[in-house]
Amino acid sequence: MTDSYETLKASIIALSVAKKYATLRDVLATMNAPDIASLFEDLEEVYVTRLFRLLPKELAADTFVEMDSDTQELLIKGFSDNELKEVIDELYVDDAVDLVEEMPANVVTRILMQADAEKRNLINEILRYPEDSAGSIMTTEYVELRPKMTAEDAIRQIRRSGIEKETINTCYVTSKKRELIGVVNIRQLIMAQSEVTMEEIMNGNVLSVKTTDDQELVAQQFSHYNLIAMPVVDHENRLVGIVTVDDVLDVIQEETTEDIEKMAAIVPQDKPYLKQSIFELWKSRMPWLLLLMISATFTGSIINGFENALQKFSILTGYIPMLMDTGGNSGSQASVTVIRGISLKEVDFEDLAKVIWKEIRVALLCGLTLAGANFVKLLTIDKYLLGLSGISVSVALTICLTLLITIACAKIVGCTLPLLAYKIGFDPAVMASPFITTIVDAISLLVYFKMASLILGIG
Amino acid sequence: MTDSYETLKASIIALSVAKKYATLRDVLATMNAPDIASLFEDLEEVYVTRLFRLLPKELAADTFVEMDSDTQELLIKGFSDNELKEVIDELYVDDAVDLVEEMPANVVTRILMQADAEKRNLINEILRYPEDSAGSIMTTEYVELRPKMTAEDAIRQIRRSGIEKETINTCYVTSKKRELIGVVNIRQLIMAQSEVTMEEIMNGNVLSVKTTDDQELVAQQFSHYNLIAMPVVDHENRLVGIVTVDDVLDVIQEETTEDIEKMAAIVPQDKPYLKQSIFELWKSRMPWLLLLMISATFTGSIINGFENALQKFSILTGYIPMLMDTGGNSGSQASVTVIRGISLKEVDFEDLAKVIWKEIRVALLCGLTLAGANFVKLLTIDKYLLGLSGISVSVALTICLTLLITIACAKIVGCTLPLLAYKIGFDPAVMASPFITTIVDAISLLVYFKMASLILGIG
């Protein structure tokens, strides 16, 4: 696929250089907007504006929406006012809003000047909704029907107005006050006898979200109810827009990326990785690194406190990384499983006892397996093959018991912290590997030295 | 929301106990299938079958599809053959396939016996496709049109057959040999003059996937092209089914969960966490724990090799956890960012040089900040406040230079390994925190002892 893409790109460049515009127009017209957009992002600047002008109006607008903001900005700067107006007229309101949010101030002014008054008002209205709210991702283009309309009226209304609507698959029935009272899908309209009214066929049990609801909640509703569109109402239950499933796919990807970043001790960023400057990357990575480094210092001071013990049984030092790492990994497994369970709504705070009980038993199974394997390895490979003379049965016991207890503590801490964070309204994703690892490191050392003092009589 | 849910549940139980079936029927009919399904999962067994029988036919089938497999099994076991047949007749083929895949063998036999011959054949056909392929998630219910049909014919055909189809929003135009040649959406049909033929309005540039394509590829196409349905063709380009966006949402969630689990050193499982037995959890967590534990042993042996140095400068031991953890966290940040970039198709192997160059600069920024902070802390807090007499300027320099170099190595290893894994066809998600941490631990210790020998003259 990449190869054929490279071939296509090469021939388009060759055609551009040769100024074969008629051929180019035909080639581009056979392509899909997202593919043309990717192609334009890879082309040199001089070709982009020239090729864009060859696209039919509607394809041009669709392609424009799919491009990254750098290419969009480049194009807008090359546009005459008339060209800009043509593109903006073709844009859906939600796409126009996305554009305005990405562009620098001077470009935004030009865009709003070229938009007609109605569109400008709609754009400004959506811009007022809080970031990541249902209002900010909705579009105001939908089909609105009245309860007394017949199926024939409805289809006529769709034919008259529908061509501009982003989706006509679901139509909404509203009262005179524009309150949302029902939903009719296109299937029902086509199936219905022409004289049947909307109130007879509509589903009055209609799901909706409020403009101020979080986009993550909207995405959950789409998954839970298998929707392709969802109405957005204001606080008086008046219909003000719809959210469509293609935007929800983007929301899901965005929210997942945020979760994954938080789990890796990164402060989430809006931009894709390759678009972030090194200072932006630095800013998103430093806070947690610094905080975790300071916490790790405390772990270090535990070692300092047991300096004498380690001097006497220096063989113990070499097993610190293994104990800390295995503890950290065990804890991460539990925490990440629970975090994902929470975000998929499979696990809730009420399951805490069930989860802890499960993790304790898994920890014992994992701990016994690993401790057993280690015990054998210590007394065979390490003692005889590697010739570590410091290893005795009591040393091996110290290490293996520490391992068992550390794994148990790690799993309990790992599954508990995300659920507690969730309960008190913090983001559970933060309670993942890096954070858990730091806590478990300290625990493993404390257990280690406690065991050493009990079994080996030092400390 | 949870509170009102608990109230609803309580009143439904109360109504069941009081045998107010007419009231229950009315209450249930106002609810959505996914909500009824959640409710049933929480109810005691005795109520489930009884309440299920109160649901209208179509709602019963929709609810059945939304329930977890335990509740489905419970219901099927309580059904008479006739009841089972009624439910199966209402199921879409893809939902019936999902059901068959989840049930134990004896239940499957009963299901297939009650399905009519046509549905049974379709189910068996889909079951033959490999797991996680496009064929395995498609449905065979779609609207198929012919190129010479007029818009009026098409709408008549939809009215005749469409009521059974899972989606009629997109219709497919096929040749006599059933080869896919175009796509028409319902909007175009409604807008068209009644005598216009399909070949005049269809889009002949139709995107499709093959039955054997991976479901992850299908999901990517949906995101990239903003689709709500996509046709699936066999290797002769004959239309055999469609995939709808609601199934794609599930695929995205499933694939993301798998990625996240791999990043946390867990072997992915199909079942939700709370449904997994402790042995299943043990099996999914042990392999990586064991492998990583063995690797960490090598790290330990580095420490053993420098036992003498540590005896002389015992102050150095206390900073090992901080160096290892900070290195691990820095590496994880880079690897997780790159892994997510790869799965969102934002980063490719060709970007390797660009990525490494970016990470080196970010590493220097982060490293200098952290090393600087540490240097000051070592010579003030640690030396005077904590009274660690072993700390000198050269010791502080050893620790801080190690930190700087470790962070640089960690970021380079962290960003390189996932891209290399991707290039040679391995899953990049495995190259995440636990794996990177283990490598970086060893690197940090090697650098530490090298620095100690250079600056402090020991080793």
Tab-separated table of C-alpha atoms in Angstrom, chain A residues 1-2 6 29-35 38 58 66 92 155 158-169 186-194 203 205 207 217 219 221-228 245-250 252-254 256-257 259-261 263-266 271-279 281-282 284-286 288-290 292-294 296-297 299-301 303-304 307 310-311 314-315 317-326 329-330 332-334 336-338 340-341 343-344 346-348 350-351 354-359 361-362 365-367 369-371 373-374 377 382 386 388 403 407 411 415 433-435 437-438 441 445, chain B residues 1-2 6 29-35 38 58 66 92 155 158-169 186-194 203 205 207 217 219 221-228 245-250 252-254 256-257 259-261 263-266 271-279 281-282 284-286 288-290 292-294 296-297 299-301 303-304 307 310-311 314-315 317-326 329-330 332-334 336-338 340-341 343-344 346-348 350-351 354-359 361-362 365-367 369-371 373-374 377 382 386 388 403 407 411 415 433-435 437-438 441 445:
chain	number	residue	atom	x	y	z
A	1	MET	CA	0.000	0.000	0.000
A	2	THR	CA	2.811	2.390	0.910
A	6	GLU	CA	4.677	6.535	-3.274
A	29	ALA	CA	-11.503	13.415	-8.695
A	30	THR	CA	-11.229	9.617	-8.369
A	31	MET	CA	-9.646	9.870	-4.916
A	32	ASN	CA	-11.180	10.134	-1.435
A	33	ALA	CA	-10.877	13.343	0.566
A	34	PRO	CA	-8.804	11.822	3.444
A	35	ASP	CA	-6.320	10.355	0.945
A	38	SER	CA	-2.599	12.995	3.324
A	58	GLU	CA	-17.515	19.740	-2.499
A	66	GLU	CA	-9.188	16.368	6.628
A	92	TYR	CA	-20.280	22.098	8.090
A	155	ILE	CA	-39.676	13.335	3.302
A	158	ILE	CA	-35.759	16.357	4.089
A	159	ARG	CA	-35.534	16.697	0.315
A	160	ARG	CA	-35.778	20.465	0.646
A	161	SER	CA	-33.322	20.971	3.464
A	162	GLY	CA	-31.559	17.657	3.979
A	163	ILE	CA	-28.879	18.038	1.342
A	164	GLU	CA	-27.067	20.436	3.638
A	165	LYS	CA	-27.381	18.317	6.737
A	166	GLU	CA	-24.475	16.268	8.003
A	167	THR	CA	-26.717	13.322	8.737
A	168	ILE	CA	-30.320	12.663	7.844
A	169	ASN	CA	-30.299	9.083	9.080
A	186	ILE	CA	-35.007	7.309	8.093
A	187	ARG	CA	-35.853	3.618	7.983
A	188	GLN	CA	-39.133	4.287	9.771
A	189	LEU	CA	-39.932	7.163	7.391
A	190	ILE	CA	-39.376	5.053	4.306
A	191	MET	CA	-41.350	2.148	5.716
A	192	ALA	CA	-44.276	4.310	6.835
A	193	GLN	CA	-47.490	4.927	4.905
A	194	SER	CA	-47.341	8.457	3.538
A	203	ASN	CA	-39.871	6.978	19.560
A	205	ASN	CA	-38.147	7.667	24.762
A	207	LEU	CA	-31.767	9.728	24.678
A	217	LEU	CA	-19.836	10.780	28.786
A	219	ALA	CA	-18.744	8.664	23.925
A	221	GLN	CA	-23.476	6.684	25.664
A	222	PHE	CA	-22.661	5.982	22.001
A	223	SER	CA	-20.907	2.720	22.932
A	224	HIS	CA	-23.551	1.673	25.431
A	225	TYR	CA	-26.545	2.351	23.190
A	226	ASN	CA	-24.938	1.608	19.784
A	227	LEU	CA	-25.864	5.027	18.379
A	228	ILE	CA	-24.861	6.766	15.171
A	245	VAL	CA	-20.548	8.971	15.466
A	246	ASP	CA	-17.526	10.030	13.358
A	247	ASP	CA	-16.765	12.767	15.876
A	248	VAL	CA	-17.237	10.274	18.689
A	249	LEU	CA	-14.595	7.987	17.169
A	250	ASP	CA	-12.177	10.921	17.376
A	252	ILE	CA	-12.579	7.976	21.949
A	253	GLN	CA	-9.095	8.006	20.376
A	254	GLU	CA	-8.307	11.321	22.057
A	256	THR	CA	-7.637	6.916	25.229
A	257	THR	CA	-4.422	8.690	24.277
A	259	ASP	CA	-5.332	7.926	29.581
A	260	ILE	CA	-2.298	6.146	28.164
A	261	GLU	CA	-0.171	9.279	28.555
A	263	MET	CA	-0.415	6.059	32.815
A	264	ALA	CA	3.095	6.747	31.542
A	265	ALA	CA	3.580	9.817	33.774
A	266	ILE	CA	3.053	12.294	30.934
A	271	LYS	CA	-0.963	17.865	19.511
A	272	PRO	CA	0.361	14.703	17.841
A	273	TYR	CA	3.882	13.756	18.936
A	274	LEU	CA	5.745	14.814	15.812
A	275	LYS	CA	4.079	18.251	15.902
A	276	GLN	CA	5.147	18.982	19.476
A	277	SER	CA	8.190	21.172	19.994
A	278	ILE	CA	10.882	19.893	22.331
A	279	PHE	CA	9.877	22.508	24.902
A	281	LEU	CA	7.523	17.730	25.281
A	282	TRP	CA	9.767	18.863	28.122
A	284	SER	CA	4.631	17.564	29.534
A	285	ARG	CA	7.266	15.183	30.880
A	286	MET	CA	9.072	17.165	33.603
A	288	TRP	CA	6.003	13.775	36.927
A	289	LEU	CA	9.691	12.984	36.461
A	290	LEU	CA	10.581	15.562	39.094
A	292	LEU	CA	8.763	10.795	41.124
A	293	MET	CA	12.482	11.534	41.453
A	294	ILE	CA	11.885	13.258	44.764
A	296	ALA	CA	12.507	7.878	44.890
A	297	THR	CA	14.906	9.816	47.080
A	299	THR	CA	13.371	5.085	48.909
A	300	GLY	CA	17.089	5.746	48.778
A	301	SER	CA	17.111	7.001	52.335
A	303	ILE	CA	18.856	2.040	52.019
A	304	ASN	CA	21.016	4.601	53.797
A	307	GLU	CA	23.902	0.782	55.529
A	310	LEU	CA	24.258	-4.111	53.859
A	311	GLN	CA	27.950	-3.812	54.816
A	314	SER	CA	26.725	-7.264	51.019
A	315	ILE	CA	25.281	-10.136	48.972
A	317	THR	CA	22.480	-5.487	47.643
A	318	GLY	CA	22.599	-7.359	44.342
A	319	TYR	CA	18.997	-8.537	44.678
A	320	ILE	CA	17.526	-5.072	45.254
A	321	PRO	CA	16.834	-4.386	41.522
A	322	MET	CA	15.108	-7.752	41.070
A	323	LEU	CA	12.890	-7.230	44.124
A	324	MET	CA	12.023	-3.633	43.188
A	325	ASP	CA	11.340	-4.426	39.521
A	326	THR	CA	9.239	-7.516	40.137
A	329	ASN	CA	5.662	-4.932	37.541
A	330	SER	CA	3.225	-6.866	39.725
A	332	SER	CA	1.452	-2.159	37.488
A	333	GLN	CA	-0.370	-5.215	36.202
A	334	ALA	CA	-3.024	-4.852	38.881
A	336	VAL	CA	-3.531	-0.956	34.800
A	337	THR	CA	-6.130	-3.741	34.731
A	338	VAL	CA	-8.286	-1.866	37.236
A	340	ARG	CA	-8.938	0.084	32.192
A	341	GLY	CA	-11.839	-1.662	33.912
A	343	SER	CA	-12.794	3.487	32.118
A	344	LEU	CA	-14.775	0.728	30.372
A	346	GLU	CA	-16.633	-2.789	34.051
A	347	VAL	CA	-15.284	-2.102	37.539
A	348	ASP	CA	-16.744	0.281	40.109
A	350	GLU	CA	-18.386	-0.965	45.060
A	351	ASP	CA	-16.309	-3.858	43.695
A	354	LYS	CA	-14.122	-8.269	45.443
A	355	VAL	CA	-11.130	-6.835	43.576
A	356	ILE	CA	-8.815	-6.928	46.598
A	357	TRP	CA	-9.806	-10.509	47.405
A	358	LYS	CA	-9.144	-11.498	43.794
A	359	GLU	CA	-5.774	-9.748	43.733
A	361	ARG	CA	-5.229	-14.773	45.643
A	362	VAL	CA	-3.559	-13.973	42.303
A	365	LEU	CA	-0.207	-17.725	43.115
A	366	CYS	CA	2.239	-15.446	41.294
A	367	GLY	CA	4.338	-14.922	44.416
A	369	THR	CA	5.638	-19.434	41.633
A	370	LEU	CA	8.249	-16.699	41.436
A	371	ALA	CA	9.602	-17.216	44.936
A	373	ALA	CA	11.681	-20.455	41.032
A	374	ASN	CA	13.990	-17.968	42.703
A	377	LYS	CA	17.890	-20.595	41.194
A	382	ASP	CA	23.841	-18.279	41.827
A	386	LEU	CA	28.162	-18.040	39.554
A	388	LEU	CA	28.419	-16.338	44.977
A	403	LEU	CA	9.516	-11.393	47.019
A	407	ILE	CA	4.143	-9.044	45.312
A	411	LYS	CA	-1.034	-6.125	43.937
A	415	CYS	CA	-5.700	-2.391	42.642
A	433	SER	CA	2.957	2.139	36.747
A	434	PRO	CA	5.257	5.064	37.645
A	435	PHE	CA	3.349	6.073	40.746
A	437	THR	CA	6.387	1.612	41.222
A	438	THR	CA	7.638	4.366	43.487
A	441	ASP	CA	9.967	0.277	45.738
A	445	LEU	CA	13.010	-2.371	50.705
B	1	MET	CA	-27.666	8.369	38.012
B	2	THR	CA	-26.557	5.433	40.156
B	6	GLU	CA	-30.886	1.662	42.498
B	29	ALA	CA	-41.363	-1.128	27.647
B	30	THR	CA	-40.265	2.461	28.355
B	31	MET	CA	-36.629	1.400	28.874
B	32	ASN	CA	-33.775	0.891	26.414
B	33	ALA	CA	-32.420	-2.569	25.702
B	34	PRO	CA	-28.896	-1.901	27.096
B	35	ASP	CA	-30.364	-0.587	30.350
B	38	SER	CA	-27.675	-4.195	32.850
B	58	GLU	CA	-38.170	-7.044	19.321
B	66	GLU	CA	-26.807	-6.701	25.204
B	92	TYR	CA	-29.261	-10.368	13.434
B	155	ILE	CA	-36.995	2.525	-2.395
B	158	ILE	CA	-35.858	-1.285	0.662
B	159	ARG	CA	-39.450	-1.098	1.874
B	160	ARG	CA	-39.886	-4.754	0.982
B	161	SER	CA	-36.701	-6.122	2.483
B	162	GLY	CA	-35.167	-3.317	4.510
B	163	ILE	CA	-37.072	-3.809	7.716
B	164	GLU	CA	-34.908	-6.850	8.463
B	165	LYS	CA	-31.647	-5.182	7.599
B	166	GLU	CA	-29.339	-3.942	10.313
B	167	THR	CA	-28.611	-0.759	8.394
B	168	ILE	CA	-30.249	0.709	5.342
B	169	ASN	CA	-28.391	4.008	5.548
B	186	ILE	CA	-30.138	6.757	1.595
B	187	ARG	CA	-29.743	10.511	1.355
B	188	GLN	CA	-28.985	10.235	-2.361
B	189	LEU	CA	-31.995	7.962	-2.880
B	190	ILE	CA	-34.367	10.348	-1.184
B	191	MET	CA	-32.971	13.354	-3.039
B	192	ALA	CA	-33.031	11.628	-6.450
B	193	GLN	CA	-35.787	11.960	-9.067
B	194	SER	CA	-37.716	8.704	-9.063
B	203	ASN	CA	-20.354	6.356	-6.131
B	205	ASN	CA	-15.125	4.614	-6.041
B	207	LEU	CA	-14.035	1.394	-0.250
B	217	LEU	CA	-7.385	-2.513	9.793
B	219	ALA	CA	-11.322	0.042	12.476
B	221	GLN	CA	-10.469	2.619	7.783
B	222	PHE	CA	-13.602	3.674	9.670
B	223	SER	CA	-11.657	6.363	11.559
B	224	HIS	CA	-9.743	7.516	8.497
B	225	TYR	CA	-12.749	7.779	6.175
B	226	ASN	CA	-15.438	8.675	8.768
B	227	LEU	CA	-17.664	5.749	7.788
B	228	ILE	CA	-20.810	4.337	9.369
B	245	VAL	CA	-19.882	1.313	13.084
B	246	ASP	CA	-21.329	0.020	16.367
B	247	ASP	CA	-19.268	-3.162	15.995
B	248	VAL	CA	-16.239	-1.045	15.131
B	249	LEU	CA	-16.604	0.884	18.403
B	250	ASP	CA	-16.363	-2.459	20.204
B	252	ILE	CA	-11.545	-0.194	18.989
B	253	GLN	CA	-12.192	-0.673	22.709
B	254	GLU	CA	-11.028	-4.282	22.517
B	256	THR	CA	-7.008	-0.596	22.910
B	257	THR	CA	-7.453	-2.788	25.959
B	259	ASP	CA	-2.485	-2.650	23.761
B	260	ILE	CA	-2.753	-1.290	27.284
B	261	GLU	CA	-2.456	-4.785	28.749
B	263	MET	CA	2.163	-2.238	27.819
B	264	ALA	CA	1.673	-3.396	31.403
B	265	ALA	CA	3.319	-6.790	30.807
B	266	ILE	CA	0.030	-8.681	30.723
B	271	LYS	CA	-12.878	-11.673	29.210
B	272	PRO	CA	-13.538	-8.622	31.392
B	273	TYR	CA	-11.453	-8.515	34.585
B	274	LEU	CA	-14.156	-9.449	37.063
B	275	LYS	CA	-15.131	-12.482	34.953
B	276	GLN	CA	-11.610	-13.914	34.882
B	277	SER	CA	-10.779	-16.697	37.310
B	278	ILE	CA	-7.658	-16.304	39.432
B	279	PHE	CA	-5.944	-19.021	37.370
B	281	LEU	CA	-5.262	-13.980	35.726
B	282	TRP	CA	-2.230	-15.914	36.914
B	284	SER	CA	-1.908	-13.870	31.847
B	285	ARG	CA	0.471	-12.261	34.328
B	286	MET	CA	3.121	-14.917	35.008
B	288	TRP	CA	6.193	-11.517	31.680
B	289	LEU	CA	6.789	-11.383	35.433
B	290	LEU	CA	9.027	-14.435	35.184
B	292	LEU	CA	11.417	-9.743	33.592
B	293	MET	CA	12.490	-11.208	36.926
B	294	ILE	CA	15.168	-13.240	35.214
B	296	ALA	CA	16.465	-8.150	36.523
B	297	THR	CA	18.784	-10.787	37.938
B	299	THR	CA	21.036	-6.163	36.648
B	300	GLY	CA	21.705	-7.492	40.130
B	301	SER	CA	24.850	-9.200	38.989
B	303	ILE	CA	25.914	-4.661	41.444
B	304	ASN	CA	27.663	-7.792	42.661
B	307	GLU	CA	30.771	-4.891	45.467
B	310	LEU	CA	30.176	0.051	46.965
B	311	GLN	CA	31.947	-1.071	50.141
B	314	SER	CA	28.650	3.048	50.537
B	315	ILE	CA	26.891	6.423	50.125
B	317	THR	CA	24.079	2.598	47.180
B	318	GLY	CA	21.306	4.854	48.485
B	319	TYR	CA	20.977	6.630	45.129
B	320	ILE	CA	20.503	3.465	43.075
B	321	PRO	CA	16.655	3.429	43.340
B	322	MET	CA	16.426	7.101	42.311
B	323	LEU	CA	18.674	6.566	39.290
B	324	MET	CA	16.913	3.386	38.194
B	325	ASP	CA	13.400	4.783	38.680
B	326	THR	CA	14.057	8.093	36.958
B	329	ASN	CA	10.213	6.607	33.906
B	330	SER	CA	12.063	8.644	31.256
B	332	SER	CA	8.624	4.715	29.514
B	333	GLN	CA	7.519	8.212	28.571
B	334	ALA	CA	9.352	7.976	25.250
B	336	VAL	CA	4.623	4.875	25.339
B	337	THR	CA	4.444	8.087	23.285
B	338	VAL	CA	5.936	6.311	20.272
B	340	ARG	CA	0.608	5.270	20.763
B	341	GLY	CA	1.873	7.266	17.774
B	343	SER	CA	-1.065	2.700	16.618
B	344	LEU	CA	-2.686	6.021	15.595
B	346	GLU	CA	1.022	9.242	13.327
B	347	VAL	CA	4.542	7.808	13.567
B	348	ASP	CA	6.201	5.404	11.115
B	350	GLU	CA	10.740	6.207	8.400
B	351	ASP	CA	10.498	8.821	11.164
B	354	LYS	CA	13.526	12.447	13.380
B	355	VAL	CA	12.199	10.760	16.529
B	356	ILE	CA	15.662	9.990	17.923
B	357	TRP	CA	16.860	13.537	17.283
B	358	LYS	CA	13.771	14.883	19.041
B	359	GLU	CA	14.202	12.555	22.018
B	361	ARG	CA	17.100	17.077	22.740
B	362	VAL	CA	14.182	16.458	25.096
B	365	LEU	CA	16.475	19.367	28.606
B	366	CYS	CA	14.922	16.951	31.108
B	367	GLY	CA	18.317	15.610	32.176
B	369	THR	CA	16.808	20.136	34.815
B	370	LEU	CA	16.760	17.022	36.974
B	371	ALA	CA	20.534	16.783	37.370
B	373	ALA	CA	17.935	20.098	40.876
B	374	ASN	CA	19.625	17.023	42.261
B	377	LYS	CA	19.649	19.050	46.748
B	382	ASP	CA	21.307	15.653	51.887
B	386	LEU	CA	20.164	14.924	56.569
B	388	LEU	CA	25.055	12.434	55.080
B	403	LEU	CA	21.396	10.844	35.893
B	407	ILE	CA	18.023	9.797	30.910
B	411	LYS	CA	14.886	8.126	25.944
B	415	CYS	CA	11.821	5.562	21.335
B	433	SER	CA	7.455	0.366	30.514
B	434	PRO	CA	8.321	-3.034	32.036
B	435	PHE	CA	10.630	-4.097	29.231
B	437	THR	CA	12.658	-0.396	32.630
B	438	THR	CA	14.602	-3.632	32.807
B	441	ASP	CA	18.080	-0.408	35.002
B	445	LEU	CA	24.050	0.885	36.915
